Amino acid sequence: MTPRTKEQNEEIRLRRIREILQAAAEVYLDKGVLLEIRDVAAAAGLGYGTVYHYYNNKNDLVSDMLYQGLERAEELWLGELAPDGRADSGGMATASVGGDRSPRSEERGSLRAMERLREACSVLLHAWERDRALFLACYLGTDQYRMLQPETAARLSPVYRSAVVLPLASQVEAILVQEAARTSAQHRAEAERQAEWLLTALAACALPSIRRGTLKGEMEELIRFAAGRGFV
């Protein structure tokens, strides 16, 4: 038998890790912190020792699963929600409070801002439906990963803020700018706080649907319920 090349070995390694992390997300969704390596191995259809070859303990496994989920969340703002006339990915919104401030113009601006926020929620829900690790990274992030070990929480929390909270807060701030004349600092602080509330409500509402496998058909209703009372 011809020995495998380094490239083939690396491909196998990456495929195994993907299988393990995908299985870990499914198991964590069901068992939470009670997850064990043996559960993940069974869900992935791999041997117990194979999973241990890649992860020495379940904390490292869960940490990697969530961190990679956050990386994919960040990619949403660079891809599906790139600043191409839809949602804005670059920091806080910069909607002008000057220029045309007629009632009709302000109404159009507010509607555009709300549509961007609605689209951001929709994209996030679609991502959660197809990527359990991304969902868990957001869901646990709404409580600052308190269920995890402190060092893991300390590592993940700032990534969650930069990859999820701040991009969504930029959409919220655009609405606040349209609705009231406040200072930039006030906009940003309030936008971030309200983005955190919105994420918490959306993730909490989505959890049962994800577990049932019905999220795809319930997205619009979830957006109206969780976000509609605030902005969308």
XYZ file of N, CA and C in Angstrom:
696
model
N 0.851 -1.194 0.000
C 0.000 0.000 0.000
C 0.886 1.243 0.000
N 0.560 2.186 -0.869
C 1.344 3.411 -0.966
C 1.110 4.284 0.265
N 2.149 4.724 0.926
C 1.978 5.600 2.101
C 1.249 6.887 1.722
N 0.457 7.383 2.650
C -0.244 8.640 2.389
C 0.736 9.808 2.381
N 0.419 10.797 1.591
C 1.237 12.005 1.548
C 0.893 12.890 2.735
N 1.730 13.895 2.982
C 1.444 14.853 4.055
C 0.120 15.564 3.801
N -0.145 15.867 2.539
C -1.389 16.557 2.199
C -2.596 15.675 2.504
N -2.486 14.391 2.204
C -3.584 13.469 2.500
C -3.800 13.311 3.999
N -2.709 13.224 4.733
C -2.822 13.133 6.193
C -3.468 14.377 6.781
N -3.099 15.536 6.255
C -3.687 16.786 6.750
C -5.168 16.856 6.406
N -5.532 16.397 5.234
C -6.947 16.384 4.849
C -7.752 15.482 5.781
N -7.176 14.314 6.098
C -7.852 13.394 7.021
C -7.981 14.023 8.398
N -6.915 14.676 8.868
C -6.934 15.311 10.188
C -8.028 16.370 10.261
N -8.109 17.218 9.242
C -9.105 18.288 9.240
C -10.520 17.726 9.138
N -10.682 16.665 8.361
C -11.999 16.054 8.249
C -12.434 15.453 9.574
N -11.514 14.794 10.270
C -11.827 14.219 11.580
C -12.234 15.305 12.567
N -11.498 16.405 12.577
C -11.818 17.493 13.494
C -13.200 18.053 13.188
N -13.516 18.224 11.907
C -14.848 18.719 11.545
C -15.930 17.760 12.031
N -15.699 16.465 11.850
C -16.675 15.476 12.299
C -16.852 15.519 13.815
N -15.749 15.648 14.513
C -15.794 15.674 15.981
C -16.517 16.927 16.474
N -16.188 18.081 15.895
C -16.798 19.327 16.351
C -18.276 19.383 16.003
N -18.634 18.859 14.857
C -20.050 18.821 14.495
C -20.823 17.928 15.464
N -20.250 16.777 15.781
C -20.895 15.880 16.740
C -20.961 16.508 18.126
N -19.908 17.214 18.516
C -19.884 17.861 19.827
C -20.994 18.897 19.942
N -21.241 19.639 18.863
C -22.308 20.636 18.891
C -23.670 19.973 19.077
N -23.899 18.874 18.381
C -25.180 18.165 18.513
C -25.350 17.622 19.930
N -24.279 17.047 20.476
C -24.359 16.490 21.833
C -24.551 17.608 22.862
N -23.814 18.713 22.702
C -23.943 19.808 23.671
C -25.350 20.397 23.621
N -25.924 20.468 22.450
C -27.285 20.988 22.323
C -28.260 20.146 23.134
N -27.970 18.860 23.237
C -28.837 17.936 23.971
C -28.475 17.832 25.451
N -27.161 17.770 25.760
C -26.730 17.480 27.126
C -26.084 18.662 27.849
N -25.697 19.687 27.133
C -25.043 20.815 27.779
C -23.725 20.421 28.417
N -23.472 20.952 29.615
C -22.192 20.698 30.277
C -22.029 19.248 30.719
N -23.079 18.444 30.609
C -22.970 17.016 30.934
C -22.343 16.220 29.793
N -22.043 16.884 28.700
C -21.371 16.239 27.558
C -20.118 15.506 28.014
N -19.905 14.313 27.448
C -18.697 13.541 27.706
C -18.061 13.152 26.378
N -16.763 12.905 26.406
C -16.040 12.528 25.194
C -16.662 11.294 24.546
N -17.088 10.335 25.356
C -17.674 9.110 24.809
C -18.955 9.422 24.036
N -19.723 10.419 24.495
C -20.946 10.803 23.777
C -20.607 11.352 22.401
N -19.577 12.174 22.356
C -19.163 12.790 21.086
C -18.643 11.721 20.130
N -17.845 10.795 20.655
C -17.313 9.719 19.819
C -18.450 8.903 19.204
N -19.454 8.579 20.020
C -20.589 7.796 19.521
C -21.360 8.570 18.455
N -21.586 9.872 18.704
C -22.339 10.693 17.746
C -21.588 10.851 16.430
N -20.251 10.887 16.499
C -19.432 11.045 15.300
C -19.158 9.722 14.605
N -19.496 8.607 15.246
C -19.199 7.302 14.686
C -17.713 6.990 14.693
N -17.021 7.507 15.703
C -15.581 7.320 15.823
C -15.249 6.590 17.117
N -14.057 6.057 17.191
C -13.618 5.415 18.407
C -13.330 6.440 19.499
N -13.491 6.001 20.731
C -13.215 6.849 21.899
C -11.793 7.406 21.833
N -10.830 6.544 21.502
C -9.439 6.973 21.441
C -9.160 7.941 20.318
N -9.938 7.859 19.244
C -9.746 8.790 18.118
C -10.046 10.214 18.547
N -11.140 10.397 19.276
C -11.491 11.747 19.742
C -10.432 12.243 20.717
N -9.976 11.375 21.602
C -8.941 11.767 22.560
C -7.619 12.101 21.876
N -7.402 11.538 20.708
C -6.186 11.856 19.955
C -6.151 13.336 19.591
N -7.337 13.910 19.371
C -7.415 15.318 18.968
C -7.697 16.255 20.134
N -8.416 15.767 21.142
C -8.781 16.619 22.281
C -8.561 15.842 23.581
N -7.734 16.408 24.448
C -7.389 15.736 25.701
C -8.519 15.717 26.717
N -9.422 16.681 26.622
C -10.529 16.749 27.579
C -11.695 17.490 26.942
N -12.850 17.395 27.586
C -14.047 17.972 26.986
C -14.036 19.503 27.008
N -13.321 20.104 27.943
C -13.251 21.564 27.960
C -12.540 22.088 26.712
N -11.425 21.459 26.342
C -10.727 21.860 25.119
C -11.608 21.653 23.893
N -12.353 20.553 23.883
C -13.237 20.253 22.767
C -14.336 21.306 22.635
N -15.014 21.598 23.739
C -16.100 22.576 23.705
C -15.560 23.965 23.368
N -14.417 24.313 23.933
C -13.816 25.611 23.655
C -13.517 25.777 22.171
N -12.940 24.745 21.556
C -12.621 24.816 20.130
C -13.881 24.877 19.282
N -14.877 24.104 19.670
C -16.147 24.119 18.946
C -16.751 25.518 18.925
N -16.786 26.157 20.090
C -17.389 27.483 20.194
C -16.542 28.546 19.501
N -15.236 28.444 19.646
C -14.362 29.429 19.021
C -14.503 29.384 17.500
N -14.532 28.188 16.941
C -14.709 28.085 15.498
C -16.094 28.560 15.069
N -17.091 28.337 15.927
C -18.422 28.872 15.647
C -18.411 30.387 15.577
N -17.680 31.022 16.477
C -17.578 32.480 16.464
C -16.826 32.974 15.231
N -15.833 32.231 14.796
C -15.130 32.608 13.564
C -16.086 32.602 12.380
N -16.959 31.620 12.326
C -17.931 31.578 11.224
C -18.980 32.662 11.375
N -19.305 33.042 12.613
C -20.222 34.163 12.820
C -19.612 35.449 12.267
N -18.334 35.640 12.521
C -17.655 36.823 12.014
C -17.668 36.854 10.491
N -17.560 35.688 9.865
C -17.569 35.608 8.406
C -18.910 36.050 7.819
N -19.991 35.931 8.596
C -21.296 36.374 8.099
C -21.275 37.855 7.750
N -20.608 38.641 8.602
C -20.588 40.091 8.393
C -19.627 40.486 7.283
N -18.745 39.560 6.922
C -17.815 39.819 5.820
C -18.324 39.225 4.517
N -19.345 38.365 4.613
C -19.871 37.692 3.439
C -21.307 38.076 3.165
N -22.241 37.329 3.767
C -23.661 37.553 3.495
C -24.135 38.940 3.907
N -23.492 39.539 4.893
C -23.900 40.863 5.350
C -22.807 41.896 5.107
N -22.056 41.705 4.038
C -21.003 42.665 3.702
C -21.624 44.000 3.348
N -20.868 45.104 3.524
C -21.405 46.446 3.263
C -21.546 46.728 1.777
N -22.582 46.122 1.157
C -22.808 46.321 -0.273
C -24.171 46.950 -0.513
N -24.592 47.758 0.458
C -25.912 48.342 0.395
C -26.888 47.639 1.305
N -26.435 46.517 1.918
C -27.287 45.824 2.891
C -26.780 46.173 4.275
N -26.558 45.163 5.116
C -26.108 45.463 6.472
C -24.659 45.893 6.465
N -24.282 46.679 7.457
C -22.943 47.241 7.554
C -22.090 46.402 8.487
N -20.874 46.026 8.041
C -20.035 45.161 8.874
C -18.956 45.915 9.612
N -18.737 47.152 9.300
C -17.564 47.824 9.840
C -17.846 48.703 11.029
N -17.861 48.117 12.229
C -18.007 48.916 13.444
C -19.409 49.464 13.576
N -19.519 50.570 14.308
C -20.820 51.157 14.533
C -21.297 51.902 13.296
N -22.622 52.049 13.183
C -23.194 52.732 12.035
C -22.811 54.195 12.049
N -22.790 54.767 10.859
C -22.390 56.174 10.754
C -23.470 56.984 10.070
N -24.730 56.683 10.359
C -25.824 57.428 9.760
C -25.734 58.883 10.157
N -25.936 59.727 9.190
C -25.777 61.155 9.438
C -27.021 61.720 10.078
N -26.815 62.629 10.999
C -27.949 63.324 11.602
C -28.117 64.687 10.962
N -27.310 64.984 9.976
C -27.420 66.244 9.260
C -28.121 66.040 7.945
N -28.027 67.020 7.042
C -28.589 66.903 5.708
C -30.097 66.993 5.741
N -30.741 66.269 4.816
C -32.192 66.307 4.693
C -32.839 65.645 5.895
N -33.525 66.439 6.724
C -34.178 65.912 7.917
C -35.688 66.091 7.833
N -36.257 66.107 6.590
C -37.700 66.222 6.452
C -38.363 64.979 7.008
N -39.640 65.068 7.429
C -40.319 63.888 7.974
C -40.305 62.705 7.010
N -40.517 62.975 5.702
C -40.531 61.890 4.731
C -39.157 61.242 4.613
N -38.112 62.078 4.611
C -36.753 61.550 4.514
C -36.396 60.726 5.746
N -36.770 61.217 6.926
C -36.485 60.494 8.160
C -37.234 59.164 8.204
N -38.465 59.155 7.679
C -39.235 57.917 7.659
C -38.589 56.894 6.741
N -38.124 57.350 5.553
C -37.444 56.438 4.634
C -36.166 55.892 5.256
N -35.422 56.772 5.929
C -34.181 56.334 6.572
C -34.439 55.327 7.668
N -35.500 55.562 8.451
C -35.828 54.637 9.534
C -36.250 53.274 8.983
N -37.024 53.278 7.886
C -37.448 52.024 7.276
C -36.266 51.244 6.720
N -35.327 51.960 6.106
C -34.138 51.286 5.577
C -33.321 50.671 6.713
N -33.184 51.436 7.800
C -32.415 50.932 8.939
C -33.080 49.703 9.549
N -34.415 49.732 9.674
C -35.118 48.581 10.239
C -35.023 47.376 9.320
N -35.025 47.603 7.995
C -34.895 46.498 7.062
C -33.519 45.851 7.163
N -32.482 46.658 7.375
C -31.143 46.100 7.555
C -31.082 45.234 8.815
N -31.700 45.720 9.875
C -31.706 44.948 11.119
C -32.488 43.655 10.939
N -33.604 43.737 10.255
C -34.406 42.539 10.000
C -33.594 41.534 9.182
N -32.876 42.022 8.172
C -32.053 41.130 7.356
C -30.946 40.495 8.198
N -30.347 41.283 9.084
C -29.291 40.746 9.943
C -29.841 39.614 10.807
N -31.032 39.800 11.378
C -31.649 38.751 12.194
C -31.949 37.511 11.350
N -32.432 37.722 10.136
C -32.759 36.608 9.257
C -31.512 35.809 8.888
N -30.439 36.504 8.528
C -29.193 35.824 8.182
C -28.661 35.043 9.377
N -28.755 35.645 10.550
C -28.270 34.971 11.757
C -29.074 33.703 12.024
N -30.394 33.778 11.888
C -31.232 32.601 12.113
C -30.942 31.499 11.089
N -30.752 31.867 9.839
C -30.409 30.868 8.829
C -29.067 30.202 9.165
N -28.126 31.004 9.633
C -26.826 30.446 10.020
C -26.978 29.496 11.200
N -27.805 29.865 12.177
C -28.046 28.989 13.327
C -28.682 27.680 12.886
N -29.573 27.751 11.904
C -30.283 26.546 11.463
C -29.337 25.530 10.846
N -28.307 26.004 10.149
C -27.408 25.064 9.472
C -26.124 24.795 10.256
N -25.874 25.555 11.318
C -24.592 25.447 12.026
C -24.838 25.492 13.529
N -24.918 24.307 14.144
C -25.233 24.235 15.569
C -24.141 24.873 16.434
N -22.881 24.733 16.038
C -21.800 25.316 16.834
C -21.884 26.833 16.830
N -22.233 27.406 15.685
C -22.384 28.861 15.608
C -23.525 29.311 16.519
N -24.632 28.566 16.495
C -25.747 28.906 17.383
C -25.324 28.854 18.838
N -24.673 27.760 19.229
C -24.262 27.618 20.623
C -23.289 28.717 21.035
N -22.396 29.115 20.133
C -21.461 30.197 20.436
C -22.204 31.484 20.740
N -23.299 31.724 20.009
C -24.103 32.927 20.258
C -24.986 32.762 21.494
N -25.627 31.613 21.605
C -26.540 31.369 22.725
C -25.815 31.455 24.063
N -24.688 30.768 24.179
C -23.925 30.803 25.430
C -23.267 32.159 25.633
N -22.968 32.847 24.534
C -22.372 34.176 24.645
C -23.306 35.197 25.261
N -24.608 35.007 25.115
C -25.554 35.965 25.696
C -25.480 35.972 27.220
N -24.924 34.907 27.799
C -24.722 34.852 29.254
C -23.232 34.823 29.602
N -22.409 35.331 28.665
C -20.961 35.447 28.884
C -20.309 34.099 29.215
N -20.850 33.038 28.662
C -20.271 31.686 28.795
C -20.075 31.280 30.255
N -21.016 31.665 31.113
C -20.894 31.386 32.545
C -20.933 29.897 32.860
N -21.493 29.100 31.959
C -21.573 27.657 32.205
C -20.230 26.978 32.007
N -19.279 27.671 31.400
C -17.989 27.069 31.075
C -16.942 27.461 32.104
N -15.765 26.871 31.989
C -14.685 27.213 32.903
C -14.277 28.678 32.712
N -13.862 29.350 33.787
C -13.565 30.787 33.705
C -12.564 31.154 32.622
N -11.519 30.354 32.455
C -10.525 30.700 31.437
C -11.100 30.575 30.022
N -12.011 29.631 29.836
C -12.674 29.497 28.538
C -13.597 30.674 28.295
N -14.356 31.049 29.308
C -15.251 32.201 29.188
C -14.471 33.478 28.898
N -13.339 33.645 29.561
C -12.521 34.840 29.356
C -11.969 34.897 27.934
N -11.699 33.738 27.360
C -11.183 33.693 25.993
C -12.278 33.991 24.963
N -13.465 33.456 25.198
C -14.532 33.548 24.203
C -15.315 34.860 24.259
N -15.497 35.429 25.443
C -16.368 36.597 25.590
C -15.977 37.784 24.706
N -14.698 38.188 24.670
C -14.352 39.323 23.798
C -14.527 39.013 22.319
N -14.342 37.745 21.936
C -14.544 37.367 20.537
C -16.029 37.455 20.194
N -16.879 37.002 21.105
C -18.327 37.097 20.897
C -18.751 38.557 20.738
N -18.208 39.412 21.561
C -18.580 40.834 21.484
C -18.199 41.427 20.132
N -16.979 41.142 19.672
C -16.519 41.738 18.425
C -17.128 41.076 17.196
N -17.389 39.763 17.271
C -17.873 39.033 16.107
C -19.385 39.060 15.960
N -20.118 39.255 17.075
C -21.570 39.151 17.030
C -22.264 40.417 17.526
N -21.924 40.856 18.738
C -22.656 41.969 19.346
C -22.429 43.279 18.590
N -21.189 43.643 18.359
C -20.910 44.942 17.745
C -21.442 45.055 16.316
N -21.313 44.026 15.461
C -21.911 44.156 14.134
C -23.428 44.342 14.183
N -24.113 43.612 15.077
C -25.553 43.790 15.190
C -25.877 45.153 15.797
N -25.054 45.595 16.738
C -25.273 46.913 17.345
C -25.187 48.026 16.315
N -24.393 47.828 15.259
C -24.305 48.853 14.225
C -25.641 49.039 13.525
N -26.419 47.944 13.392
C -27.746 48.048 12.791
C -28.725 48.743 13.735
N -28.620 48.444 15.023
C -29.481 49.085 16.019
C -29.180 50.575 16.087
N -27.904 50.924 16.030
C -27.544 52.330 16.147
C -28.099 53.143 14.993
N -28.150 52.546 13.802
C -28.698 53.267 12.660
C -30.145 53.678 12.928
N -30.898 52.824 13.620
C -32.280 53.154 13.962
C -32.320 54.249 15.019
N -31.467 54.148 16.023
C -31.443 55.155 17.075
C -31.086 56.526 16.511
N -30.160 56.563 15.564
C -29.768 57.826 14.951
C -30.957 58.447 14.233
N -31.743 57.616 13.576
C -32.904 58.121 12.854
C -34.006 58.596 13.798
N -34.109 57.947 14.944
C -35.253 58.203 15.809
C -35.057 59.355 16.778
N -33.816 59.675 17.130
C -33.601 60.732 18.119
C -32.220 61.331 17.938
N -32.112 62.589 18.251
C -30.819 63.272 18.167
C -30.103 63.118 19.499
N -29.157 62.175 19.546
C -28.382 61.950 20.763
C -26.911 62.014 20.402
N -26.079 62.090 21.385
C -24.653 62.127 21.098
C -24.182 60.773 20.617
N -23.074 60.736 19.902
C -22.542 59.489 19.369
C -22.274 58.476 20.479
N -21.719 58.936 21.600
C -21.416 58.025 22.704
C -22.693 57.390 23.257
N -23.743 58.181 23.349
C -25.015 57.648 23.834
C -25.575 56.620 22.863
N -25.479 56.926 21.557
C -25.943 55.978 20.554
C -25.253 54.646 20.709
N -23.939 54.675 20.802
C -23.169 53.440 20.790
C -23.419 52.597 22.030
N -23.473 53.247 23.194
C -23.714 52.496 24.424
C -25.098 51.863 24.408
N -26.098 52.632 23.987
C -27.455 52.103 23.963
C -27.608 51.041 22.877
N -26.979 51.262 21.732
C -27.075 50.296 20.636
C -26.495 48.951 21.053
N -25.349 48.965 21.730
C -24.735 47.707 22.149
C -25.611 46.995 23.172
N -26.162 47.761 24.110
C -27.026 47.151 25.122
C -28.267 46.529 24.470
N -28.901 47.261 23.549
C -30.108 46.745 22.918
C -29.794 45.583 21.973
N -28.618 45.595 21.358
C -28.206 44.457 20.528
C -28.061 43.203 21.389
N -27.515 43.355 22.598
C -27.384 42.221 23.514
C -28.760 41.693 23.902
N -29.705 42.594 24.168
C -31.064 42.151 24.491
C -31.675 41.388 23.322
N -31.501 41.930 22.124
C -32.070 41.305 20.939
C -31.480 39.922 20.715
N -30.175 39.795 20.842
C -29.530 38.487 20.673
C -30.021 37.487 21.714
N -30.163 37.939 22.963
C -30.631 37.058 24.032
C -32.039 36.561 23.737
N -32.920 37.470 23.317
C -34.300 37.085 23.014
C -34.356 36.149 21.816
N -33.603 36.471 20.773
C -33.630 35.674 19.553
C -33.073 34.272 19.805
N -31.966 34.176 20.532
C -31.359 32.873 20.803
C -32.247 32.029 21.699
N -32.834 32.643 22.726
C -33.713 31.898 23.638
C -34.946 31.373 22.908
N -35.491 32.203 22.015
C -36.658 31.760 21.249
C -36.293 30.685 20.230
N -35.084 30.753 19.685
C -34.672 29.808 18.641
C -34.314 28.441 19.198
N -33.889 28.375 20.456
C -33.396 27.116 21.020
C -34.384 25.962 20.880
N -35.653 26.102 21.292
C -36.575 24.959 21.138
C -36.768 24.558 19.681
N -36.805 25.545 18.780
C -36.993 25.250 17.358
C -35.804 24.490 16.794
N -34.596 24.865 17.221
C -33.400 24.161 16.754
C -33.415 22.720 17.260
N -33.793 22.531 18.505
C -33.850 21.170 19.055
C -34.908 20.323 18.338
N -36.015 20.944 17.944
C -37.073 20.213 17.238
C -36.770 20.029 15.754
N -35.803 20.817 15.246
C -35.510 20.782 13.817
C -36.522 21.539 12.994
N -37.189 22.541 13.601
C -38.245 23.276 12.897
C -37.900 24.749 12.674
N -36.663 25.127 12.923
C -36.303 26.544 12.856
C -36.544 27.137 11.472
N -36.224 26.389 10.425
C -36.341 26.930 9.067
C -37.749 27.421 8.780
N -38.756 26.690 9.247
C -40.134 27.069 8.977
C -40.687 28.100 9.941
N -39.948 28.383 11.015
C -40.465 29.289 12.041
C -39.681 30.599 12.141
N -38.773 30.836 11.185
C -37.888 32.003 11.303
C -38.637 33.323 11.311
N -39.551 33.502 10.355
C -40.255 34.777 10.267
C -41.056 35.055 11.529
N -41.702 34.026 12.043
C -42.473 34.188 13.278
C -41.564 34.522 14.448
N -40.396 33.894 14.496
C -39.443 34.172 15.569
C -38.941 35.608 15.500
N -38.652 36.081 14.302
C -38.181 37.463 14.158
C -39.260 38.427 14.632
N -40.504 38.184 14.222
C -41.591 39.079 14.639
C -41.774 39.065 16.146
N -41.660 37.890 16.752
C -41.895 37.783 18.195
C -40.743 38.345 19.007
N -39.507 37.900 18.679
C -38.334 38.262 19.499
C -37.861 39.668 19.217
N -37.910 40.084 17.955
C -37.346 41.382 17.598
C -38.409 42.422 17.279
N -39.597 41.960 16.877
C -40.623 42.891 16.419
C -41.072 43.873 17.476
N -40.983 43.496 18.746
C -41.446 44.384 19.809
C -40.465 45.521 20.066
N -39.251 45.381 19.533
C -38.279 46.450 19.705
C -38.085 47.260 18.448
N -37.605 46.592 17.368
C -37.254 47.329 16.172
C -37.859 46.758 14.904
N -37.838 45.415 14.785
C -38.050 44.821 13.471
C -39.533 44.722 13.133
